[in-house]
Amino acid sequence: MNDWPDGWTGDRRERSNRYGRGSAGAQPEGARAMPHVQPRGVPQQSQGYDRGHEPGYDSGYNTGQVYGSPVGGGGRDGYGGPPPGAPRGPQQAPDWRRRIKVGALTLVVVILAVSIGTYFWADGKLKREVDLSKVIERPESGDGTNYLIVGSDSREGMSAEEKKKLHTGSAEGKRTDSMMILHDGSNGPTLISLPRDSNVTIPSFVGSESGKTFPSTGRQTKLNAAYAEDGPELLVRTVEFNTGLRIDHYVEIGFAGFANIVDAIGGVELDIPKAFKDKKSGADFQAGTQTLDGEQALAFVRTRYAFANSDLDRTKNQQKFLAALAAQTATPGTILNPFAFYPTMGAGLDTLIVDKDMSLWSLGQMFFAMKGVTGGDGTSMNMPISGSVGGNLLWDKAKVKELVNQLNNDEKVTVSGN
């Protein structure tokens, strides 16, 4: 029995054969009219309805293919990319080794740049004003390095208010307020104070400014008079002549620079065993451990009239304070902290005067040698004294000779001072 209406049988069957899914044709008419172009990178799929299992048939539905879309289309909206919900491929893991190498290299470059910049900044601040080549008839060099460290009473650059605050007075020019020899050798550093009232002979010398030769007359005077007469060069010449020890480097700092260094590091902690007062220096200290600011520190190292042994006791206080200053400055908290390091270095370099051959490296070695004076194999002492004449202190010549031999040979110092 034919279910098709009259007149429809052949035509309907023909349409069914042409468009229906049961057609024996290889593919729908639309597919024959516009051949399907397989998207690049999308694998051929052969899924479909019942006819989808036949070889070579691709319905285009499971891949999201829309017929008539641009060539190469496919995926979402026919414009490339994986279909929605499709699994993503494995992502490449971060290359941590490469990142660490790049980071380390960057850090090294930054540190190097800062170090070079700091070096030239500090080197430019050094005042290399003392010419040791003008010193004549010099002793032979020994082992180790000898620094002559001078604290001057220069008031250069200080206002009237600062002079009053620091009790420096208003005297013109400058004189030596303290003198020390620091020997840096393989047996530990040795710090030797030279009392300003030491009785010495002024030798022949060449004027640092005039270039004129002044022959020796055998004149004897206080050691600090040599500095007042012709400056650092004559002071070095006088120390070398009276000791036989060659001075390798000269370092001088004034009142203002000393106080500024102390304030820059936030003060220096010091144990004062006995209370004392001195109107001339402004000192007024109680016994015990306390932190001294710049003004107090300057008063501490300058006081001598409050002590029975005057200048000898003062030199001991100077040694004690300088060692404490170096120890508390050379700490990670100061060196690694730019907010403490640069103000401290700047305060010191602004008023520091050195010889023409002084390098930052040598200055650093001196600083750390000073730090080691009170620790390990370090030694601090006064120049051996045998008596006095006319108020001047006489050096013990036998002990001084033995001391200088030990320093020149870089031996352990066994000579004792006052």
Tab-separated table of C-alpha atoms in Angstrom:
chain	number	residue	atom	x	y	z
A	1	MET	CA	0.000	0.000	0.000
A	2	ASN	CA	1.369	3.329	-1.014
A	3	ASP	CA	1.199	5.921	1.750
A	4	TRP	CA	2.293	8.741	-0.512
A	5	PRO	CA	-0.454	10.914	-2.003
A	6	ASP	CA	-1.072	10.739	-5.683
A	7	GLY	CA	1.341	12.689	-7.691
A	8	TRP	CA	3.848	12.789	-4.876
A	9	THR	CA	5.312	9.367	-4.984
A	10	GLY	CA	8.067	9.762	-7.463
A	11	ASP	CA	8.761	13.335	-6.639
A	12	ARG	CA	8.833	12.728	-2.879
A	13	ARG	CA	11.068	9.756	-3.184
A	14	GLU	CA	13.332	11.687	-5.445
A	15	ARG	CA	13.526	14.473	-2.871
A	16	SER	CA	14.117	11.939	-0.131
A	17	ASN	CA	16.911	10.390	-2.096
A	18	ARG	CA	18.410	13.811	-2.726
A	19	TYR	CA	18.144	15.323	0.746
A	20	GLY	CA	17.276	12.688	3.289
A	21	ARG	CA	19.775	11.013	5.565
A	22	GLY	CA	18.895	7.676	4.111
A	23	SER	CA	20.102	8.775	0.712
A	24	ALA	CA	22.530	6.548	-1.031
A	25	GLY	CA	24.453	9.565	-2.177
A	26	ALA	CA	27.931	9.983	-0.794
A	27	GLN	CA	27.143	13.372	0.740
A	28	PRO	CA	24.386	16.019	0.876
A	29	GLU	CA	23.886	18.362	-1.986
A	30	GLY	CA	25.154	21.276	0.038
A	31	ALA	CA	28.408	19.473	0.603
A	32	ARG	CA	28.685	18.758	-3.096
A	33	ALA	CA	27.998	22.395	-3.851
A	34	MET	CA	30.617	23.701	-1.379
A	35	PRO	CA	33.312	21.192	-0.538
A	36	HIS	CA	34.377	21.139	3.090
A	37	VAL	CA	37.883	22.400	3.692
A	38	GLN	CA	39.502	20.760	6.710
A	39	PRO	CA	40.727	23.474	9.182
A	40	ARG	CA	44.511	23.570	9.537
A	41	GLY	CA	45.665	21.800	12.648
A	42	VAL	CA	42.240	20.144	13.309
A	43	PRO	CA	42.293	16.342	12.973
A	44	GLN	CA	39.884	14.698	10.567
A	45	GLN	CA	36.789	13.481	12.325
A	46	SER	CA	34.440	10.863	10.917
A	47	GLN	CA	31.677	11.027	13.472
A	48	GLY	CA	28.054	11.780	12.533
A	49	TYR	CA	24.659	10.153	12.655
A	50	ASP	CA	24.010	6.701	11.128
A	51	ARG	CA	25.870	7.576	7.946
A	52	GLY	CA	28.727	9.059	9.915
A	53	HIS	CA	30.342	5.639	10.152
A	54	GLU	CA	30.849	5.450	6.454
A	55	PRO	CA	34.448	6.108	5.335
A	56	GLY	CA	35.192	9.604	4.093
A	57	TYR	CA	32.056	11.160	5.575
A	58	ASP	CA	32.418	14.270	7.717
A	59	SER	CA	29.260	15.993	8.859
A	60	GLY	CA	31.101	19.068	10.084
A	61	TYR	CA	28.964	19.347	13.255
A	62	ASN	CA	31.116	17.750	15.961
A	63	THR	CA	34.080	19.996	15.118
A	64	GLY	CA	32.010	23.184	15.202
A	65	GLN	CA	32.502	23.584	11.419
A	66	VAL	CA	30.011	25.930	9.815
A	67	TYR	CA	29.706	25.543	6.104
A	68	GLY	CA	30.319	28.713	4.268
A	69	SER	CA	32.716	30.028	6.956
A	70	PRO	CA	36.046	31.570	5.888
A	71	VAL	CA	38.684	29.185	4.679
A	72	GLY	CA	40.711	27.940	7.622
A	73	GLY	CA	37.832	28.690	9.976
A	74	GLY	CA	36.887	26.364	12.733
A	75	GLY	CA	36.707	26.317	16.478
A	76	ARG	CA	34.819	29.042	18.306
A	77	ASP	CA	32.730	31.168	15.890
A	78	GLY	CA	34.625	29.661	12.986
A	79	TYR	CA	37.679	31.878	13.479
A	80	GLY	CA	40.325	29.537	14.915
A	81	GLY	CA	41.365	28.452	18.394
A	82	PRO	CA	40.361	25.347	20.299
A	83	PRO	CA	36.654	24.559	20.728
A	84	PRO	CA	35.036	25.516	24.028
A	85	GLY	CA	35.855	23.001	26.740
A	86	ALA	CA	38.693	21.452	24.768
A	87	PRO	CA	41.650	20.420	26.982
A	88	ARG	CA	44.609	22.818	26.896
A	89	GLY	CA	48.079	21.608	26.094
A	90	PRO	CA	50.738	21.481	28.850
A	91	GLN	CA	52.165	24.949	29.770
A	92	GLN	CA	55.938	25.472	29.927
A	93	ALA	CA	57.234	25.679	33.522
A	94	PRO	CA	59.149	28.877	34.526
A	95	ASP	CA	62.910	28.612	34.018
A	96	TRP	CA	63.945	29.387	37.624
A	97	ARG	CA	67.621	28.748	36.971
A	98	ARG	CA	67.677	31.405	34.286
A	99	ARG	CA	65.755	33.830	36.475
A	100	ILE	CA	68.182	33.317	39.370
A	101	LYS	CA	71.171	33.855	37.077
A	102	VAL	CA	69.711	37.065	35.665
A	103	GLY	CA	68.829	38.303	39.160
A	104	ALA	CA	72.299	37.519	40.509
A	105	LEU	CA	73.962	39.233	37.545
A	106	THR	CA	71.799	42.323	38.044
A	107	LEU	CA	72.679	42.425	41.754
A	108	VAL	CA	76.408	42.163	41.001
A	109	VAL	CA	76.199	44.989	38.450
A	110	VAL	CA	74.332	47.229	40.920
A	111	ILE	CA	76.794	46.523	43.755
A	112	LEU	CA	79.728	47.135	41.433
A	113	ALA	CA	78.273	50.423	40.219
A	114	VAL	CA	77.562	51.625	43.776
A	115	SER	CA	81.040	50.586	44.947
A	116	ILE	CA	82.772	52.400	42.093
A	117	GLY	CA	80.648	55.482	42.643
A	118	THR	CA	81.354	55.451	46.384
A	119	TYR	CA	85.082	55.057	45.779
A	120	PHE	CA	85.320	58.088	43.493
A	121	TRP	CA	83.063	60.109	45.813
A	122	ALA	CA	85.227	59.351	48.855
A	123	ASP	CA	88.502	59.676	46.968
A	124	GLY	CA	87.474	63.117	45.772
A	125	LYS	CA	86.914	64.258	49.359
A	126	LEU	CA	90.411	63.356	50.572
A	127	LYS	CA	92.596	66.428	51.095
A	128	ARG	CA	96.052	65.235	50.074
A	129	GLU	CA	97.951	68.302	51.220
A	130	VAL	CA	101.025	66.918	53.007
A	131	ASP	CA	104.075	66.256	50.833
A	132	LEU	CA	106.367	63.798	52.587
A	133	SER	CA	108.856	64.043	49.715
A	134	LYS	CA	109.937	67.354	51.270
A	135	VAL	CA	111.115	65.544	54.410
A	136	ILE	CA	114.902	65.083	54.281
A	137	GLU	CA	117.354	62.521	55.733
A	138	ARG	CA	114.684	59.899	56.361
A	139	PRO	CA	115.270	56.593	58.209
A	140	GLU	CA	115.146	53.273	56.362
A	141	SER	CA	111.751	51.605	56.073
A	142	GLY	CA	111.018	48.636	58.291
A	143	ASP	CA	108.346	45.943	58.181
A	144	GLY	CA	104.715	46.955	58.562
A	145	THR	CA	103.165	50.389	58.056
A	146	ASN	CA	103.556	53.406	60.349
A	147	TYR	CA	100.907	56.156	60.490
A	148	LEU	CA	101.379	59.478	62.280
A	149	ILE	CA	97.890	60.440	63.475
A	150	VAL	CA	97.461	64.046	64.535
A	151	GLY	CA	94.506	65.754	66.181
A	152	SER	CA	94.801	69.488	65.557
A	153	ASP	CA	93.032	72.312	67.318
A	154	SER	CA	92.160	73.901	63.989
A	155	ARG	CA	88.994	75.985	64.173
A	156	GLU	CA	88.781	76.354	60.408
A	157	GLY	CA	85.197	76.565	59.171
A	158	MET	CA	83.727	76.823	62.685
A	159	SER	CA	81.265	79.571	63.546
A	160	ALA	CA	81.556	81.644	66.732
A	161	GLU	CA	78.628	79.681	68.147
A	162	GLU	CA	80.333	76.335	67.431
A	163	LYS	CA	83.589	77.524	69.023
A	164	LYS	CA	81.696	78.512	72.148
A	165	LYS	CA	79.723	75.266	72.251
A	166	LEU	CA	82.823	73.075	71.831
A	167	HIS	CA	84.984	75.190	74.204
A	168	THR	CA	87.717	75.550	71.580
A	169	GLY	CA	88.572	79.195	72.136
A	170	SER	CA	89.257	81.569	69.263
A	171	ALA	CA	93.010	81.255	68.729
A	172	GLU	CA	94.110	81.754	65.136
A	173	GLY	CA	96.070	79.142	63.200
A	174	LYS	CA	96.328	75.574	64.433
A	175	ARG	CA	98.428	73.458	66.742
A	176	THR	CA	98.641	69.778	67.505
A	177	ASP	CA	96.368	68.728	70.327
A	178	SER	CA	97.358	65.044	70.167
A	179	MET	CA	99.919	62.917	68.292
A	180	MET	CA	100.089	59.150	67.945
A	181	ILE	CA	102.058	56.582	65.979
A	182	LEU	CA	99.998	53.617	64.793
A	183	HIS	CA	102.056	50.623	63.662
A	184	ASP	CA	100.137	48.058	61.616
A	185	GLY	CA	102.047	44.783	61.320
A	186	SER	CA	101.747	41.006	61.383
A	187	ASN	CA	101.948	40.859	65.189
A	188	GLY	CA	98.953	43.080	65.736
A	189	PRO	CA	98.597	46.866	65.779
A	190	THR	CA	100.484	49.061	68.236
A	191	LEU	CA	99.310	52.555	69.167
A	192	ILE	CA	101.903	54.833	70.769
A	193	SER	CA	100.936	58.249	72.099
A	194	LEU	CA	103.472	61.066	71.833
A	195	PRO	CA	102.801	63.611	74.601
A	196	ARG	CA	102.646	67.134	73.186
A	197	ASP	CA	105.017	68.273	75.951
A	198	SER	CA	107.710	65.772	74.911
A	199	ASN	CA	111.196	67.314	74.854
A	200	VAL	CA	112.676	66.912	71.353
A	201	THR	CA	115.483	68.298	69.203
A	202	ILE	CA	114.493	70.244	66.104
A	203	PRO	CA	116.687	68.863	63.275
A	204	SER	CA	117.736	70.472	60.022
A	205	PHE	CA	114.850	70.699	57.568
A	206	VAL	CA	113.647	72.197	54.306
A	207	GLY	CA	110.814	74.677	54.626
A	208	SER	CA	107.560	73.251	53.290
A	209	GLU	CA	106.602	76.574	51.682
A	210	SER	CA	109.876	78.419	51.147
A	211	GLY	CA	111.991	75.441	50.065
A	212	LYS	CA	114.824	76.974	52.085
A	213	THR	CA	117.147	74.700	54.060
A	214	PHE	CA	117.314	75.400	57.795
A	215	PRO	CA	120.374	73.843	59.483
A	216	SER	CA	120.072	72.287	62.919
A	217	THR	CA	121.136	74.388	65.887
A	218	GLY	CA	120.487	71.664	68.455
A	219	ARG	CA	117.493	73.585	69.701
A	220	GLN	CA	115.240	71.625	72.051
A	221	THR	CA	111.569	72.372	72.534
A	222	LYS	CA	108.180	70.748	72.960
A	223	LEU	CA	107.086	68.381	70.194
A	224	ASN	CA	103.971	70.369	69.277
A	225	ALA	CA	106.179	73.417	68.565
A	226	ALA	CA	107.525	71.662	65.456
A	227	TYR	CA	104.064	71.599	63.953
A	228	ALA	CA	103.426	75.234	64.851
A	229	GLU	CA	106.742	76.251	63.272
A	230	ASP	CA	106.490	74.640	59.814
A	231	GLY	CA	103.480	72.344	59.720
A	232	PRO	CA	103.118	68.582	59.146
A	233	GLU	CA	106.367	68.133	57.166
A	234	LEU	CA	108.535	69.459	60.010
A	235	LEU	CA	106.539	67.447	62.545
A	236	VAL	CA	107.213	64.229	60.573
A	237	ARG	CA	110.893	65.183	60.211
A	238	THR	CA	111.159	65.807	63.982
A	239	VAL	CA	109.443	62.531	64.945
A	240	GLU	CA	111.642	60.521	62.569
A	241	PHE	CA	114.839	62.244	63.765
A	242	ASN	CA	114.100	61.685	67.473
A	243	THR	CA	112.830	58.088	67.143
A	244	GLY	CA	114.600	56.592	64.098
A	245	LEU	CA	111.214	55.267	62.906
A	246	ARG	CA	110.121	56.040	59.341
A	247	ILE	CA	106.594	57.462	58.993
A	248	ASP	CA	104.774	56.035	55.954
A	249	HIS	CA	101.558	58.051	56.125
A	250	TYR	CA	100.253	61.201	57.768
A	251	VAL	CA	96.634	61.690	58.920
A	252	GLU	CA	95.214	64.815	60.575
A	253	ILE	CA	91.725	65.710	61.756
A	254	GLY	CA	90.421	68.919	63.322
A	255	PHE	CA	87.992	69.636	66.163
A	256	ALA	CA	84.893	69.978	63.999
A	257	GLY	CA	85.537	66.794	62.023
A	258	PHE	CA	86.068	64.767	65.174
A	259	ALA	CA	82.807	65.934	66.748
A	260	ASN	CA	80.865	65.414	63.509
A	261	ILE	CA	82.017	61.793	63.168
A	262	VAL	CA	80.804	60.999	66.667
A	263	ASP	CA	77.421	62.603	66.032
A	264	ALA	CA	77.084	60.854	62.652
A	265	ILE	CA	77.212	57.384	64.244
A	266	GLY	CA	74.826	58.397	67.015
A	267	GLY	CA	77.414	58.746	69.787
A	268	VAL	CA	80.072	56.480	71.291
A	269	GLU	CA	79.475	54.311	74.337
A	270	LEU	CA	82.304	54.532	76.853
A	271	ASP	CA	82.982	53.375	80.407
A	272	ILE	CA	84.370	56.216	82.522
A	273	PRO	CA	85.819	54.725	85.733
A	274	LYS	CA	85.997	57.969	87.707
A	275	ALA	CA	84.012	61.227	87.564
A	276	PHE	CA	85.863	64.419	86.558
A	277	LYS	CA	85.232	68.032	85.554
A	278	ASP	CA	87.317	70.539	83.594
A	279	LYS	CA	86.151	74.094	82.966
A	280	LYS	CA	88.584	74.720	80.079
A	281	SER	CA	87.496	71.716	77.989
A	282	GLY	CA	83.888	71.740	79.190
A	283	ALA	CA	84.136	68.203	80.589
A	284	ASP	CA	81.629	67.183	83.248
A	285	PHE	CA	81.363	63.393	83.516
A	286	GLN	CA	79.955	61.021	86.076
A	287	ALA	CA	81.440	57.568	86.612
A	288	GLY	CA	79.894	54.666	84.688
A	289	THR	CA	79.006	53.559	81.170
A	290	GLN	CA	77.482	56.319	79.051
A	291	THR	CA	77.049	57.433	75.445
A	292	LEU	CA	79.024	60.546	74.482
A	293	ASP	CA	77.884	62.864	71.708
A	294	GLY	CA	80.293	64.933	69.612
A	295	GLU	CA	80.570	67.808	72.085
A	296	GLN	CA	81.134	65.497	75.058
A	297	ALA	CA	83.627	63.348	73.127
A	298	LEU	CA	85.745	66.380	72.241
A	299	ALA	CA	85.750	67.501	75.876
A	300	PHE	CA	86.757	63.984	76.984
A	301	VAL	CA	89.812	63.701	74.711
A	302	ARG	CA	90.994	67.276	75.362
A	303	THR	CA	90.850	67.284	79.172
A	304	ARG	CA	94.198	67.273	80.947
A	305	TYR	CA	94.025	69.754	83.835
A	306	ALA	CA	91.651	67.505	85.783
A	307	PHE	CA	94.262	64.709	86.006
A	308	ALA	CA	97.294	64.339	88.236
A	309	ASN	CA	99.540	63.235	85.354
A	310	SER	CA	98.125	65.887	83.024
A	311	ASP	CA	99.092	65.068	79.426
A	312	LEU	CA	100.027	61.440	80.129
A	313	ASP	CA	96.559	60.710	81.501
A	314	ARG	CA	94.980	62.591	78.640
A	315	THR	CA	96.782	60.474	76.014
A	316	LYS	CA	95.441	57.321	77.665
A	317	ASN	CA	91.891	58.678	77.406
A	318	GLN	CA	92.516	59.569	73.765
A	319	GLN	CA	93.651	56.033	72.988
A	320	LYS	CA	90.679	54.554	74.804
A	321	PHE	CA	88.180	56.742	73.000
A	322	LEU	CA	89.644	56.333	69.498
A	323	ALA	CA	89.635	52.538	69.866
A	324	ALA	CA	85.979	52.645	70.996
A	325	LEU	CA	85.085	54.988	68.120
A	326	ALA	CA	86.676	52.674	65.545
A	327	ALA	CA	85.083	49.563	67.055
A	328	GLN	CA	81.590	51.057	67.079
A	329	THR	CA	81.926	52.533	63.591
A	330	ALA	CA	83.193	49.354	61.887
A	331	THR	CA	79.967	47.415	62.466
A	332	PRO	CA	77.483	45.960	59.941
A	333	GLY	CA	74.884	48.399	61.255
A	334	THR	CA	77.027	51.315	60.050
A	335	ILE	CA	78.858	49.885	57.026
A	336	LEU	CA	75.813	48.203	55.425
A	337	ASN	CA	73.388	51.006	56.228
A	338	PRO	CA	73.746	53.810	53.637
A	339	PHE	CA	71.871	56.231	55.930
A	340	ALA	CA	74.633	55.774	58.539
A	341	PHE	CA	77.631	54.931	56.342
A	342	TYR	CA	77.634	57.965	54.034
A	343	PRO	CA	77.072	60.620	56.749
A	344	THR	CA	79.809	59.046	58.888
A	345	MET	CA	82.322	58.804	56.052
A	346	GLY	CA	81.414	62.251	54.792
A	347	ALA	CA	81.856	63.801	58.244
A	348	GLY	CA	85.328	62.302	58.566
A	349	LEU	CA	86.563	63.015	55.054
A	350	ASP	CA	85.379	66.639	55.081
A	351	THR	CA	88.060	67.672	57.602
A	352	LEU	CA	90.659	64.948	57.064
A	353	ILE	CA	94.105	65.970	55.799
A	354	VAL	CA	96.467	63.246	54.561
A	355	ASP	CA	99.738	62.871	52.672
A	356	LYS	CA	99.829	62.841	48.884
A	357	ASP	CA	100.487	59.084	48.698
A	358	MET	CA	97.574	58.092	50.935
A	359	SER	CA	95.000	55.849	49.216
A	360	LEU	CA	91.537	54.931	50.420
A	361	TRP	CA	92.818	51.383	50.850
A	362	SER	CA	95.606	52.557	53.185
A	363	LEU	CA	93.152	54.739	55.083
A	364	GLY	CA	90.830	51.771	55.517
A	365	GLN	CA	93.702	49.605	56.779
A	366	MET	CA	94.562	52.288	59.335
A	367	PHE	CA	90.962	52.433	60.493
A	368	PHE	CA	90.674	48.677	61.053
A	369	ALA	CA	94.103	48.594	62.712
A	370	MET	CA	92.829	51.224	65.134
A	371	LYS	CA	89.810	49.037	65.823
A	372	GLY	CA	92.100	46.105	66.668
A	373	VAL	CA	94.221	48.048	69.169
A	374	THR	CA	92.135	47.000	72.166
A	375	GLY	CA	91.431	43.463	70.960
A	376	GLY	CA	93.469	40.388	70.122
A	377	ASP	CA	97.169	41.135	69.841
A	378	GLY	CA	96.745	44.929	69.880
A	379	THR	CA	98.868	47.131	72.157
A	380	SER	CA	98.401	50.724	73.317
A	381	MET	CA	100.995	52.693	75.282
A	382	ASN	CA	102.653	56.050	75.848
A	383	MET	CA	106.164	56.755	74.668
A	384	PRO	CA	108.481	55.607	77.502
A	385	ILE	CA	109.357	58.548	79.759
A	386	SER	CA	112.435	58.833	81.993
A	387	GLY	CA	111.772	62.203	83.644
A	388	SER	CA	111.276	65.873	82.829
A	389	VAL	CA	113.246	69.051	82.276
A	390	GLY	CA	111.832	72.561	82.436
A	391	GLY	CA	108.307	71.132	82.314
A	392	ASN	CA	109.074	69.063	79.210
A	393	LEU	CA	108.899	65.256	79.297
A	394	LEU	CA	112.126	63.365	78.553
A	395	TRP	CA	111.914	60.138	76.571
A	396	ASP	CA	113.704	57.050	77.835
A	397	LYS	CA	116.216	56.731	74.980
A	398	ALA	CA	117.142	53.081	75.688
A	399	LYS	CA	113.498	51.954	75.728
A	400	VAL	CA	112.653	54.066	72.681
A	401	LYS	CA	115.487	52.420	70.730
A	402	GLU	CA	114.301	48.935	71.740
A	403	LEU	CA	110.700	49.811	70.869
A	404	VAL	CA	111.671	51.092	67.413
A	405	ASN	CA	113.737	47.948	66.715
A	406	GLN	CA	110.755	45.766	67.561
A	407	LEU	CA	108.471	47.808	65.312
A	408	ASN	CA	110.935	47.834	62.404
A	409	ASN	CA	111.321	44.062	62.655
A	410	ASP	CA	107.542	43.665	63.077
A	411	GLU	CA	108.059	41.815	66.357
A	412	LYS	CA	105.730	41.555	69.316
A	413	VAL	CA	106.130	44.737	71.370
A	414	THR	CA	107.387	43.989	74.875
A	415	VAL	CA	108.505	47.485	75.837
A	416	SER	CA	106.191	49.196	78.306
A	417	GLY	CA	105.355	52.878	78.347
A	418	ASN	CA	104.080	55.258	80.977
